[in-house]
PDB file of C-alpha atoms in Angstrom:
ATOM      1  CA  LEU A   1     119.674  86.548 102.655  1.00 42.00           C
ATOM      2  CA  ARG A   2     122.835  86.013 100.675  1.00 41.00           C
ATOM      3  CA  ARG A   3     120.918  84.818  97.513  1.00 51.00           C
ATOM      4  CA  GLY A   4     118.017  87.020  98.335  1.00 55.00           C
ATOM      5  CA  PRO A   5     114.855  86.797 100.650  1.00 55.00           C
ATOM      6  CA  GLY A   6     113.364  84.208  97.958  1.00 54.00           C
ATOM      7  CA  ALA A   7     116.086  81.794  98.499  1.00 62.00           C
ATOM      8  CA  VAL A   8     114.840  81.150 102.264  1.00 72.00           C
ATOM      9  CA  VAL A   9     111.171  80.794 101.751  1.00 85.00           C
ATOM     10  CA  PRO A  10     109.830  79.390  98.078  1.00 86.00           C
ATOM     11  CA  CYS A  11     108.373  82.155  96.407  1.00 88.00           C
ATOM     12  CA  ASP A  12     108.254  83.795  93.076  1.00 87.00           C
ATOM     13  CA  ARG A  13     110.527  86.740  94.035  1.00 86.00           C
ATOM     14  CA  GLY A  14     112.104  88.189  96.919  1.00 88.00           C
ATOM     15  CA  ILE A  15     113.154  91.853  97.365  1.00 87.00           C
ATOM     16  CA  LEU A  16     115.535  93.451  99.827  1.00 88.00           C
ATOM     17  CA  TRP A  17     114.567  97.006 100.397  1.00 89.00           C
ATOM     18  CA  ILE A  18     117.153  99.099 102.380  1.00 88.00           C
ATOM     19  CA  VAL A  19     116.033 101.900 104.723  1.00 88.00           C
ATOM     20  CA  ASP A  20     117.089 105.374 103.669  1.00 81.00           C
ATOM     21  CA  ARG A  21     116.387 107.921 106.522  1.00 71.00           C
ATOM     22  CA  ASN A  22     117.874 111.095 104.909  1.00 63.00           C
ATOM     23  CA  ASP A  23     115.361 111.924 101.998  1.00 48.00           C
ATOM     24  CA  ASP A  24     113.834 115.028 103.320  1.00 44.00           C
ATOM     25  CA  LEU A  25     116.609 116.992 104.877  1.00 40.00           C
ATOM     26  CA  ALA A  26     115.219 120.370 103.537  1.00 45.00           C
ATOM     27  CA  ALA A  27     112.055 119.937 105.563  1.00 46.00           C
ATOM     28  CA  GLY A  28     113.911 119.468 108.617  1.00 47.00           C
ATOM     29  CA  GLN A  29     113.003 116.024 109.355  1.00 46.00           C
ATOM     30  CA  SER A  30     113.918 112.632 108.311  1.00 55.00           C
ATOM     31  CA  GLN A  31     111.028 110.417 106.909  1.00 65.00           C
ATOM     32  CA  PRO A  32     112.208 107.053 105.997  1.00 73.00           C
ATOM     33  CA  ARG A  33     111.963 105.586 102.548  1.00 78.00           C
ATOM     34  CA  LEU A  34     112.918 102.254 101.037  1.00 80.00           C
ATOM     35  CA  ILE A  35     115.309 101.640  98.330  1.00 80.00           C
ATOM     36  CA  SER A  36     115.631  98.409  96.319  1.00 77.00           C
ATOM     37  CA  LEU A  37     118.910  96.957  95.384  1.00 72.00           C
ATOM     38  CA  SER A  38     117.891  97.821  91.774  1.00 71.00           C
ATOM     39  CA  GLY A  39     117.296 101.521  92.542  1.00 70.00           C
ATOM     40  CA  VAL A  40     113.477 101.659  93.123  1.00 73.00           C
ATOM     41  CA  THR A  41     112.545 104.111  95.587  1.00 74.00           C
ATOM     42  CA  VAL A  42     109.284 103.898  97.679  1.00 73.00           C
ATOM     43  CA  ALA A  43     108.288 106.719 100.135  1.00 68.00           C
ATOM     44  CA  ASP A  44     104.516 106.849 100.518  1.00 70.00           C
ATOM     45  CA  ALA A  45     102.885 103.559  99.733  1.00 76.00           C
ATOM     46  CA  GLY A  46     103.246  99.781  99.594  1.00 88.00           C
ATOM     47  CA  LEU A  47     103.267  96.654 101.957  1.00 93.00           C
ATOM     48  CA  ALA A  48     106.980  96.820 102.639  1.00 90.00           C
ATOM     49  CA  LEU A  49     106.720 100.433 103.933  1.00 89.00           C
ATOM     50  CA  ALA A  50     103.903  99.376 106.076  1.00 91.00           C
ATOM     51  CA  ALA A  51     106.007  96.794 107.590  1.00 92.00           C
ATOM     52  CA  LEU A  52     108.784  99.304 108.098  1.00 89.00           C
ATOM     53  CA  HIS A  53     106.369 101.480 110.139  1.00 87.00           C
ATOM     54  CA  ALA A  54     104.992  98.723 112.007  1.00 89.00           C
ATOM     55  CA  LYS A  55     108.363  96.926 112.857  1.00 89.00           C
ATOM     56  CA  GLU A  56     106.898  93.564 112.728  1.00 92.00           C
ATOM     57  CA  PRO A  57     106.166  91.041 110.085  1.00 95.00           C
ATOM     58  CA  LEU A  58     103.310  91.741 107.660  1.00 95.00           C
ATOM     59  CA  LEU A  59     101.596  88.757 106.313  1.00 94.00           C
ATOM     60  CA  VAL A  60      98.865  89.404 103.492  1.00 94.00           C
ATOM     61  CA  GLU A  61      97.111  86.270 102.381  1.00 92.00           C
ATOM     62  CA  ASP A  62      95.157  88.384  99.423  1.00 93.00           C
ATOM     63  CA  VAL A  63      96.721  91.640  98.678  1.00 92.00           C
ATOM     64  CA  MET A  64      93.621  92.629  96.813  1.00 92.00           C
ATOM     65  CA  LEU A  65      91.709  92.776  99.942  1.00 94.00           C
ATOM     66  CA  ASP A  66      94.571  94.989 101.693  1.00 94.00           C
ATOM     67  CA  PRO A  67      94.224  98.760 101.378  1.00 93.00           C
ATOM     68  CA  ARG A  68      98.011  99.101 101.895  1.00 91.00           C
ATOM     69  CA  TYR A  69      98.608  97.282  98.658  1.00 91.00           C
ATOM     70  CA  ASN A  70      99.933  99.240  95.862  1.00 87.00           C
ATOM     71  CA  ALA A  71     100.148  97.608  92.536  1.00 88.00           C
ATOM     72  CA  ASP A  72     102.755 100.440  91.288  1.00 85.00           C
ATOM     73  CA  VAL A  73     104.975  99.569  94.223  1.00 82.00           C
ATOM     74  CA  ASP A  74     104.366  95.821  95.119  1.00 84.00           C
ATOM     75  CA  GLY A  75     103.655  94.541  91.667  1.00 83.00           C
ATOM     76  CA  SER A  76     100.619  93.822  89.619  1.00 86.00           C
ATOM     77  CA  ASP A  77     101.136  90.029  89.707  1.00 88.00           C
ATOM     78  CA  VAL A  78     101.312  89.841  93.506  1.00 89.00           C
ATOM     79  CA  GLU A  79      98.521  87.416  95.169  1.00 91.00           C
ATOM     80  CA  SER A  80     100.192  87.001  98.603  1.00 92.00           C
ATOM     81  CA  CYS A  81     103.005  88.785 100.375  1.00 94.00           C
ATOM     82  CA  LEU A  82     105.286  88.582 103.417  1.00 95.00           C
ATOM     83  CA  CYS A  83     107.008  91.609 104.546  1.00 95.00           C
ATOM     84  CA  VAL A  84     109.672  91.337 107.323  1.00 94.00           C
ATOM     85  CA  PRO A  85     111.610  94.242 108.977  1.00 93.00           C
ATOM     86  CA  VAL A  86     115.397  93.577 109.379  1.00 91.00           C
ATOM     87  CA  MET A  87     116.297  95.117 112.769  1.00 89.00           C
ATOM     88  CA  ALA A  88     119.560  96.194 114.143  1.00 89.00           C
ATOM     89  CA  ASP A  89     119.822  97.587 117.714  1.00 90.00           C
ATOM     90  CA  GLY A  90     116.009  98.119 117.687  1.00 85.00           C
ATOM     91  CA  VAL A  91     116.242 100.147 114.448  1.00 85.00           C
ATOM     92  CA  CYS A  92     114.858  98.803 111.063  1.00 87.00           C
ATOM     93  CA  VAL A  93     117.553  98.756 108.554  1.00 89.00           C
ATOM     94  CA  ALA A  94     115.825  96.781 105.669  1.00 89.00           C
ATOM     95  CA  VAL A  95     112.645  95.208 104.859  1.00 91.00           C
ATOM     96  CA  ALA A  96     112.453  91.716 103.021  1.00 91.00           C
ATOM     97  CA  GLN A  97     109.406  91.508 100.895  1.00 92.00           C
ATOM     98  CA  LEU A  98     108.651  87.703  99.600  1.00 92.00           C
ATOM     99  CA  VAL A  99     105.830  87.551  96.818  1.00 91.00           C
ATOM    100  CA  ASN A 100     103.512  84.725  96.106  1.00 91.00           C
ATOM    101  CA  ARG A 101     104.391  81.664  98.226  1.00 89.00           C
ATOM    102  CA  ARG A 102     105.097  78.552  96.214  1.00 84.00           C
ATOM    103  CA  SER A 103     104.906  74.773  97.065  1.00 78.00           C
ATOM    104  CA  GLY A 104     105.772  72.469  94.230  1.00 70.00           C
ATOM    105  CA  VAL A 105     103.770  73.580  91.137  1.00 69.00           C
ATOM    106  CA  HIS A 106     101.276  75.669  93.316  1.00 71.00           C
ATOM    107  CA  ARG A 107     101.814  79.252  93.519  1.00 68.00           C
ATOM    108  CA  GLY A 108     100.249  82.329  95.218  1.00 65.00           C
ATOM    109  CA  LEU A 109      99.713  80.315  98.513  1.00 76.00           C
ATOM    110  CA  PRO A 110      99.489  82.404 101.732  1.00 86.00           C
ATOM    111  CA  PHE A 111     102.570  82.772 103.710  1.00 91.00           C
ATOM    112  CA  LEU A 112     102.592  81.234 107.180  1.00 88.00           C
ATOM    113  CA  PRO A 113     103.780  82.884 110.540  1.00 88.00           C
ATOM    114  CA  GLY A 114     106.634  80.415 110.409  1.00 89.00           C
ATOM    115  CA  ASP A 115     107.781  81.672 107.224  1.00 90.00           C
ATOM    116  CA  ALA A 116     108.184  85.257 108.900  1.00 90.00           C
ATOM    117  CA  ARG A 117     110.216  83.621 111.679  1.00 87.00           C
ATOM    118  CA  VAL A 118     112.618  81.883 109.056  1.00 87.00           C
ATOM    119  CA  VAL A 119     113.221  85.167 107.423  1.00 84.00           C
ATOM    120  CA  GLU A 120     113.948  87.177 110.566  1.00 79.00           C
TER     121      GLU A 120
END
């Protein structure tokens, strides 16, 4: 992922979300949240967070049909999405989120299970 998740599978963009588990120390529990490399924080919505909790790849062919989709978090220009948890010693340390698969001039194509294996 040296050049970002989108460099691995052709797509409009790729985001690497880093897991931060120390966001709720005052309440005595650690609820994980995601922080993008650009500083955006997600704690309660979106497809990447759903993949974090599931600890397995999430392929969404049409985000408008998925109740976990949140335009404020995932982006308003999203058609298809792939979220892949990055695991280390059984713990999710990050989530790679790819948006709108491309093939040549075609964009917004659905991601394939093989795409998730490439990103893993």
